[in-house]
mmCIF file of N, CA and C in Angstrom:
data_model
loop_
_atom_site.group_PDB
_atom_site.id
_atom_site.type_symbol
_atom_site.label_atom_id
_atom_site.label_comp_id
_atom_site.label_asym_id
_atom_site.label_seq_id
_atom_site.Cartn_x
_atom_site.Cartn_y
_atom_site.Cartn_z
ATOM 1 N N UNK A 1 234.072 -33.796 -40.036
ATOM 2 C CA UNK A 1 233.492 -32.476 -39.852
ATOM 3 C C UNK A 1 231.978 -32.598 -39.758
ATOM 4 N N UNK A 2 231.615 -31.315 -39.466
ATOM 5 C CA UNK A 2 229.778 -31.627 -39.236
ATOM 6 C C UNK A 2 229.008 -32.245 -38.132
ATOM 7 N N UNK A 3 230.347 -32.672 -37.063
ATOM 8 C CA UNK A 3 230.248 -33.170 -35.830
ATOM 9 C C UNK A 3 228.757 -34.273 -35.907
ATOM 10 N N UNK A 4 229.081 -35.364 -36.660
ATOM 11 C CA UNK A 4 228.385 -36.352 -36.189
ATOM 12 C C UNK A 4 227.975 -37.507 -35.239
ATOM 13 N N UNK A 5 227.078 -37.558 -34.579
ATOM 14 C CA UNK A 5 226.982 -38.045 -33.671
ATOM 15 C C UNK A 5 227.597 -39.966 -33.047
ATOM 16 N N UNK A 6 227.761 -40.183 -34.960
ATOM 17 C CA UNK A 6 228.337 -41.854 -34.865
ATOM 18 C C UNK A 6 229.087 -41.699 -36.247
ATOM 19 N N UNK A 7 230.195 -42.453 -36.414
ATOM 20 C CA UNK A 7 230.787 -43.073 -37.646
ATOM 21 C C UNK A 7 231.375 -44.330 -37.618
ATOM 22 N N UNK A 8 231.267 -45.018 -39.064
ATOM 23 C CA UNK A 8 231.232 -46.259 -38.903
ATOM 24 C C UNK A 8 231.987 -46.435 -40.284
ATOM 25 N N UNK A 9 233.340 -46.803 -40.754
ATOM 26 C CA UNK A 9 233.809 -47.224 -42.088
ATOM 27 C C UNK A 9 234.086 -48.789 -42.241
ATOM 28 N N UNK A 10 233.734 -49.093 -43.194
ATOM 29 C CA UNK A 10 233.483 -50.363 -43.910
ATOM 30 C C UNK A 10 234.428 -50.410 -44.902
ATOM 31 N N UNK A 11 235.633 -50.794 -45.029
ATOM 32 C CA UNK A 11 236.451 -51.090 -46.055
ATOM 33 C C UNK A 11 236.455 -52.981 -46.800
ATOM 34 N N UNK A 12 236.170 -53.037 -47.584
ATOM 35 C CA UNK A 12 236.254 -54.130 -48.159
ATOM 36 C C UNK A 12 236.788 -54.974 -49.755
ATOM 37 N N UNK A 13 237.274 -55.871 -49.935
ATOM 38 C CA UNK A 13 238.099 -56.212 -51.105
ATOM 39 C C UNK A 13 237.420 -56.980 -51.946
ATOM 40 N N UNK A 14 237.525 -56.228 -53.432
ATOM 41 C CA UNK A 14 236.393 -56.988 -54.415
ATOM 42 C C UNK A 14 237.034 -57.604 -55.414
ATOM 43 N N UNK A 15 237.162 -58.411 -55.766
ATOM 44 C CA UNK A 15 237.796 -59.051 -56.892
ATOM 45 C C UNK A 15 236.934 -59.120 -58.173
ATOM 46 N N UNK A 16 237.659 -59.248 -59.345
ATOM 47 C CA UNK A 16 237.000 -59.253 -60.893
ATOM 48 C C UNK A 16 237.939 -60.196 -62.117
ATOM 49 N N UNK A 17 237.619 -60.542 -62.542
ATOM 50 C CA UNK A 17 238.453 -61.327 -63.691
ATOM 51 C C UNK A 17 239.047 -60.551 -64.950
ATOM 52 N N UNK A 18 238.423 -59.336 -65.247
ATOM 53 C CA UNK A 18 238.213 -58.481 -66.127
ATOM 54 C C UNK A 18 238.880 -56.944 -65.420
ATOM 55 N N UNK A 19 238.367 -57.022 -64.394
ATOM 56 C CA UNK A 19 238.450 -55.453 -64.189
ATOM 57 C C UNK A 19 237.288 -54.576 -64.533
ATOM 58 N N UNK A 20 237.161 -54.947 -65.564
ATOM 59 C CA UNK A 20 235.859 -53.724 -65.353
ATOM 60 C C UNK A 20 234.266 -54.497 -65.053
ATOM 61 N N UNK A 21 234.139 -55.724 -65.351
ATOM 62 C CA UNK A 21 232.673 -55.982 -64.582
ATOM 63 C C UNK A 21 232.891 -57.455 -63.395
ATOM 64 N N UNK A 22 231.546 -57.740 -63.422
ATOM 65 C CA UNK A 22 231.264 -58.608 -62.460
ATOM 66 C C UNK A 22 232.314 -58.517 -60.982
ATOM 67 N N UNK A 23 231.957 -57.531 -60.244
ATOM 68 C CA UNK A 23 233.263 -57.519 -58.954
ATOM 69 C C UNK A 23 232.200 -58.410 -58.305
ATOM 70 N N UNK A 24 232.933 -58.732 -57.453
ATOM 71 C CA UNK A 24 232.593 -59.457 -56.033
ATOM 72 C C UNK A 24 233.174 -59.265 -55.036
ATOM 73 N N UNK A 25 232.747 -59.621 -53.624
ATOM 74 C CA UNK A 25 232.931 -59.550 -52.363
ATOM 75 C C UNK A 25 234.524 -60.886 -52.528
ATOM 76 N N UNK A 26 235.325 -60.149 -51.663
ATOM 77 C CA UNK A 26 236.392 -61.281 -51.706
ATOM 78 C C UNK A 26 236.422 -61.868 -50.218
ATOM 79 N N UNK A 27 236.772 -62.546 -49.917
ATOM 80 C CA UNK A 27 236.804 -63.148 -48.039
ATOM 81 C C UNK A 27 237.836 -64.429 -48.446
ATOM 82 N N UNK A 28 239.162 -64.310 -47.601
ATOM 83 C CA UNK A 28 240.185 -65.006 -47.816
ATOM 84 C C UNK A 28 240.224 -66.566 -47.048
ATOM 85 N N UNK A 29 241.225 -67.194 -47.200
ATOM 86 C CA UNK A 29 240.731 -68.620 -46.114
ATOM 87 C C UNK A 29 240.819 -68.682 -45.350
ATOM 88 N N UNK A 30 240.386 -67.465 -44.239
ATOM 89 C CA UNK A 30 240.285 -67.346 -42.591
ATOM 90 C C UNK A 30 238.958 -66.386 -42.758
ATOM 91 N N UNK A 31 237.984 -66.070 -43.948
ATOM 92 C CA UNK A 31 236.968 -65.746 -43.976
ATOM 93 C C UNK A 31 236.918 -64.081 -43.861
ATOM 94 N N UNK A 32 238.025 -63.301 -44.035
ATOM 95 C CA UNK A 32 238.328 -62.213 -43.643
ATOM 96 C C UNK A 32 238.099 -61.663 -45.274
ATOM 97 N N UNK A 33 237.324 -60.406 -45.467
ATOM 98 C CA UNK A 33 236.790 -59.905 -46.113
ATOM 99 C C UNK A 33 237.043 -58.302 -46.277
ATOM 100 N N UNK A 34 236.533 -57.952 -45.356
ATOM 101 C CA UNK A 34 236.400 -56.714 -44.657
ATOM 102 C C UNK A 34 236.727 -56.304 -43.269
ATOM 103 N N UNK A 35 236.804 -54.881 -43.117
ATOM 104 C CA UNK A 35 237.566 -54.687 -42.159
ATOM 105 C C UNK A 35 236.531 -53.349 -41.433
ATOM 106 N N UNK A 36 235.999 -53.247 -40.193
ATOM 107 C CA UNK A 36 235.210 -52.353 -39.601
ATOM 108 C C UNK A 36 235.806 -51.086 -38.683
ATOM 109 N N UNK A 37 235.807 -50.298 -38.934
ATOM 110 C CA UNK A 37 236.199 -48.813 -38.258
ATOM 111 C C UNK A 37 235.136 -48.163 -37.602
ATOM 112 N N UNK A 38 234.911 -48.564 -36.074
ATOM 113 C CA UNK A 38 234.126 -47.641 -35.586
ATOM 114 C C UNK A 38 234.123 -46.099 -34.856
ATOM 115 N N UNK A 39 235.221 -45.642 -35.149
ATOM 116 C CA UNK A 39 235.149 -44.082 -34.638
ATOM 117 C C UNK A 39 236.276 -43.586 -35.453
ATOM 118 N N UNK A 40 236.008 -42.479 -35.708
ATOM 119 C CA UNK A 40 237.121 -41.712 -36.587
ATOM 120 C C UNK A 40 238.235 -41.338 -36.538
ATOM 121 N N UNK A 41 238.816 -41.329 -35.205
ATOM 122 C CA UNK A 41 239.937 -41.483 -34.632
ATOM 123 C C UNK A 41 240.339 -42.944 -34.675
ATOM 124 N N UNK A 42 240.101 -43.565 -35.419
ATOM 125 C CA UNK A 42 240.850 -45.195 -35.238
ATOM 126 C C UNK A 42 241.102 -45.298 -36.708
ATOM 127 N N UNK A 43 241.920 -45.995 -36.780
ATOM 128 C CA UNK A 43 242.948 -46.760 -38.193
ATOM 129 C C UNK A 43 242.368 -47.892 -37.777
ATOM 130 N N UNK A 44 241.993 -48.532 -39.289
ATOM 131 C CA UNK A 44 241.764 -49.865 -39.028
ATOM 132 C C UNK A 44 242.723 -50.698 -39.992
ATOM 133 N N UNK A 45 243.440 -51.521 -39.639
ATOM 134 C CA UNK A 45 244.333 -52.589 -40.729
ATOM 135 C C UNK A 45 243.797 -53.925 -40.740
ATOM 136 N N UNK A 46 243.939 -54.512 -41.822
ATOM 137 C CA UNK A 46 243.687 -55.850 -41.925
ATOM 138 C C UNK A 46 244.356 -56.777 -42.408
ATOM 139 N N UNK A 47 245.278 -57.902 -42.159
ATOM 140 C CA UNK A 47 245.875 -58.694 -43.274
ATOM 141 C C UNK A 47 245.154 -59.381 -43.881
ATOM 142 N N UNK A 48 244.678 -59.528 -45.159
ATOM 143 C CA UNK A 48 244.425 -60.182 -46.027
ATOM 144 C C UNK A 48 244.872 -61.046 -46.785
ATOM 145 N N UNK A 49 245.152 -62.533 -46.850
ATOM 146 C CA UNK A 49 245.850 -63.115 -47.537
ATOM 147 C C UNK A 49 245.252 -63.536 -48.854
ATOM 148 N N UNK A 50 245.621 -62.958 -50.153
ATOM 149 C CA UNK A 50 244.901 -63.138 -51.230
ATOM 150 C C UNK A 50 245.211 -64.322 -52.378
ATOM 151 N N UNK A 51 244.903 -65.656 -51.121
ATOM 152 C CA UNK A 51 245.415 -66.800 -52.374
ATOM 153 C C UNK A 51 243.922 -67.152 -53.133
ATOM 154 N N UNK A 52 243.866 -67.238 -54.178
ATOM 155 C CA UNK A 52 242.845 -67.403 -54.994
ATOM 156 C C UNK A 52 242.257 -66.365 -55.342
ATOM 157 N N UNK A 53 242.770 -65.040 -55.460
ATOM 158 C CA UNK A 53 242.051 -63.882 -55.915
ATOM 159 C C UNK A 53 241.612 -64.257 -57.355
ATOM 160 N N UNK A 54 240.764 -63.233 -57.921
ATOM 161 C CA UNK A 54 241.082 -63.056 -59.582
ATOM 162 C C UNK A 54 241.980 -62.387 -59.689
ATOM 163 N N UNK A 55 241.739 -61.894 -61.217
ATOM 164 C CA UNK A 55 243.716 -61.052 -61.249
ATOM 165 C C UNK A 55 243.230 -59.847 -60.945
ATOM 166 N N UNK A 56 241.760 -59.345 -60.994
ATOM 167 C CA UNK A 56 241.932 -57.774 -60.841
ATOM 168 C C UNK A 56 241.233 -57.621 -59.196
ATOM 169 N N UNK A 57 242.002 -56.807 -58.085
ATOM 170 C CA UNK A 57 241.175 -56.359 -57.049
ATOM 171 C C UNK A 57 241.537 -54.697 -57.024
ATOM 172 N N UNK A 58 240.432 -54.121 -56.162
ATOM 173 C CA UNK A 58 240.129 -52.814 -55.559
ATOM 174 C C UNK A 58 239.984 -53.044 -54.090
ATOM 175 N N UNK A 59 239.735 -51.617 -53.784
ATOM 176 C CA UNK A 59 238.849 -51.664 -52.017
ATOM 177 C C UNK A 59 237.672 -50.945 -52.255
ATOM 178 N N UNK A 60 236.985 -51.004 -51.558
ATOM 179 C CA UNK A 60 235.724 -50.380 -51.600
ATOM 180 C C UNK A 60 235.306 -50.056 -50.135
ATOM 181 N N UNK A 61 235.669 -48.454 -50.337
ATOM 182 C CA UNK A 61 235.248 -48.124 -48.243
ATOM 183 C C UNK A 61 234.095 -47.169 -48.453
ATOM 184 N N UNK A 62 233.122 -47.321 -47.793
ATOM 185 C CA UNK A 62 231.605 -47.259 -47.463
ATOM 186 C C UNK A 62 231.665 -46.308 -45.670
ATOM 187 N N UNK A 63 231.759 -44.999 -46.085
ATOM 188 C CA UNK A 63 231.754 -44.287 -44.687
ATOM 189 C C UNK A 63 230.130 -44.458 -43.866
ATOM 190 N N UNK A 64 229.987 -44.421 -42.881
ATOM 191 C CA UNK A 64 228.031 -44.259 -42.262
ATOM 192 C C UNK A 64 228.693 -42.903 -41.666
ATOM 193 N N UNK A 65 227.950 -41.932 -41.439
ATOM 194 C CA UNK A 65 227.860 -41.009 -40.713
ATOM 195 C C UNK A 65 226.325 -40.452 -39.912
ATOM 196 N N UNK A 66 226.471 -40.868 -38.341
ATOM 197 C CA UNK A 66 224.766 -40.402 -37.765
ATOM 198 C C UNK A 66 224.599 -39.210 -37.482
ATOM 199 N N UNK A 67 223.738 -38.095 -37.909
ATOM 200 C CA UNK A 67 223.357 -37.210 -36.821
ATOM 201 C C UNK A 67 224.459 -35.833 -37.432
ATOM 202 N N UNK A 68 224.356 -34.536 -37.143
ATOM 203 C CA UNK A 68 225.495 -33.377 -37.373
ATOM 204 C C UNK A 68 224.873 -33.183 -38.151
ATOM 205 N N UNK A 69 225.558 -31.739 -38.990
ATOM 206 C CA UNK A 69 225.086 -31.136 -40.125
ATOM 207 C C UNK A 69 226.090 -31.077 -40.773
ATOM 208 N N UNK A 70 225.083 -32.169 -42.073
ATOM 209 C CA UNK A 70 226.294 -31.910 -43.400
ATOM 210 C C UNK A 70 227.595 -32.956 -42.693
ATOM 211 N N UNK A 71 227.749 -33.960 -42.196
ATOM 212 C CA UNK A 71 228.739 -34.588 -41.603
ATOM 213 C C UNK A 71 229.519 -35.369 -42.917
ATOM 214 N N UNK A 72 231.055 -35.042 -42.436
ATOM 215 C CA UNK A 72 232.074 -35.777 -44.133
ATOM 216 C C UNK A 72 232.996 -35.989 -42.740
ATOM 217 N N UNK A 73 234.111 -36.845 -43.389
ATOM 218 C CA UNK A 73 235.009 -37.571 -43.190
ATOM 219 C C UNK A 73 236.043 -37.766 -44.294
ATOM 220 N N UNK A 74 237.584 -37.546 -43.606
ATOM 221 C CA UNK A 74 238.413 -38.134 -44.903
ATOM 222 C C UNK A 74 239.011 -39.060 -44.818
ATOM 223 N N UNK A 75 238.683 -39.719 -45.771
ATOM 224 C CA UNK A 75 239.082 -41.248 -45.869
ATOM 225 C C UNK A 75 240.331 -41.589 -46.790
ATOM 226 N N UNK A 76 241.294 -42.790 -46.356
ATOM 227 C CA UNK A 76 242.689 -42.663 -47.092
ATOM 228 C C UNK A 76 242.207 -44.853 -47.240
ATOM 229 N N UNK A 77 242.379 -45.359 -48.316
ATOM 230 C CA UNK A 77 242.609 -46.653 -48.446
ATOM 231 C C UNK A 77 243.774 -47.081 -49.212
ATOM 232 N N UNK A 78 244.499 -48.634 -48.905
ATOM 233 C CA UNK A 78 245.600 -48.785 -49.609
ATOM 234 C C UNK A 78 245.513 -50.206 -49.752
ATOM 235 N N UNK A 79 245.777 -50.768 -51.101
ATOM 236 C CA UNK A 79 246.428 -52.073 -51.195
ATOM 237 C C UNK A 79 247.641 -52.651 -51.191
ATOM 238 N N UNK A 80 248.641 -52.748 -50.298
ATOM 239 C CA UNK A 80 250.450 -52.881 -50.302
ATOM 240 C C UNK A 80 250.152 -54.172 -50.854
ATOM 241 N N UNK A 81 250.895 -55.087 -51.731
ATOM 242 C CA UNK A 81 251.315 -56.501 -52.187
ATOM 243 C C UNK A 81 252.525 -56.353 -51.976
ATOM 244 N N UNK A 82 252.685 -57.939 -51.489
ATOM 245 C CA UNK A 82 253.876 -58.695 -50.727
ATOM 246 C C UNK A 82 254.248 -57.956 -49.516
ATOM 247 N N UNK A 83 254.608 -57.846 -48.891
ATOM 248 C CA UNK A 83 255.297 -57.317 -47.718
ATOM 249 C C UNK A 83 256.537 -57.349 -47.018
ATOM 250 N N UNK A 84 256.943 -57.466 -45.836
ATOM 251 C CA UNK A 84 258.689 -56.958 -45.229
ATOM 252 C C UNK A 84 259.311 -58.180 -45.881
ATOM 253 N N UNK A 85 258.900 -59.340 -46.054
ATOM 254 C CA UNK A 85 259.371 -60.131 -46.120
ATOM 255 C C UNK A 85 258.657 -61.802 -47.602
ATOM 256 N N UNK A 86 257.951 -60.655 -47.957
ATOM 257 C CA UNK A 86 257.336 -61.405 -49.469
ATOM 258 C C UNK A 86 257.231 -60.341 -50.272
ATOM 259 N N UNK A 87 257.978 -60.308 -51.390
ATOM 260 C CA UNK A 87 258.120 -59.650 -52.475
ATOM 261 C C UNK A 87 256.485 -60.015 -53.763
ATOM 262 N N UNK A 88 255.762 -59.343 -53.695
ATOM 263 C CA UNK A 88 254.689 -59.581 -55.403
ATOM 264 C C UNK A 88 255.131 -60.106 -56.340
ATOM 265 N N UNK A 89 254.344 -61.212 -56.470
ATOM 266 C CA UNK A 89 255.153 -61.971 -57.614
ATOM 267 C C UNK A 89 255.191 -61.459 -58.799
ATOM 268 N N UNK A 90 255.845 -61.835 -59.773
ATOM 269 C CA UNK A 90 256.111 -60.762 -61.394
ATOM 270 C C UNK A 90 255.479 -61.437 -62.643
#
């Protein structure tokens, strides 16, 4: 809304040992980190393969919005573990 002239979402995966401090930037062993959304009409997905995480992760999505008045966006993020065919380990 607010008809802005550019948008740009930045979703990215932070890992922590604790959970509540020291997060960090995570980037898996194909260097994949984050994931870039340039217009608001686009879904962006990413596979992430999380061998060597810590035990605690989040996402962290970072909207840009240029130009409009008062410009927002609604934003939806998700972490699925395991998938069609790998179950999360227990």
């Amino acid at each position: 809304t607010g008809a802005p002239s550019a948008v740009s979402v930045v979703a990215k995966v932070q890992q922590s040992a604790d959970g509540s401090t020291n997060w960090t930037d995570y980037t898996d062993n194909y260097g994949v980190g984050s994931v870039t959304v340039a217009a608001a009409s686009t879904e962006g997905n990413q596979n992430i393969i999380l061998q060597g995480a810590q035990a605690y992760i989040r996402l962290v999505v970072t909207p840009t919005l240029t130009g409009g008045t008062t410009p927002a966006i609604p934003l939806a993020a998700a972490i699925v573990l395991g998938g069609t065919s790998e179950l999360p380990a227990v």
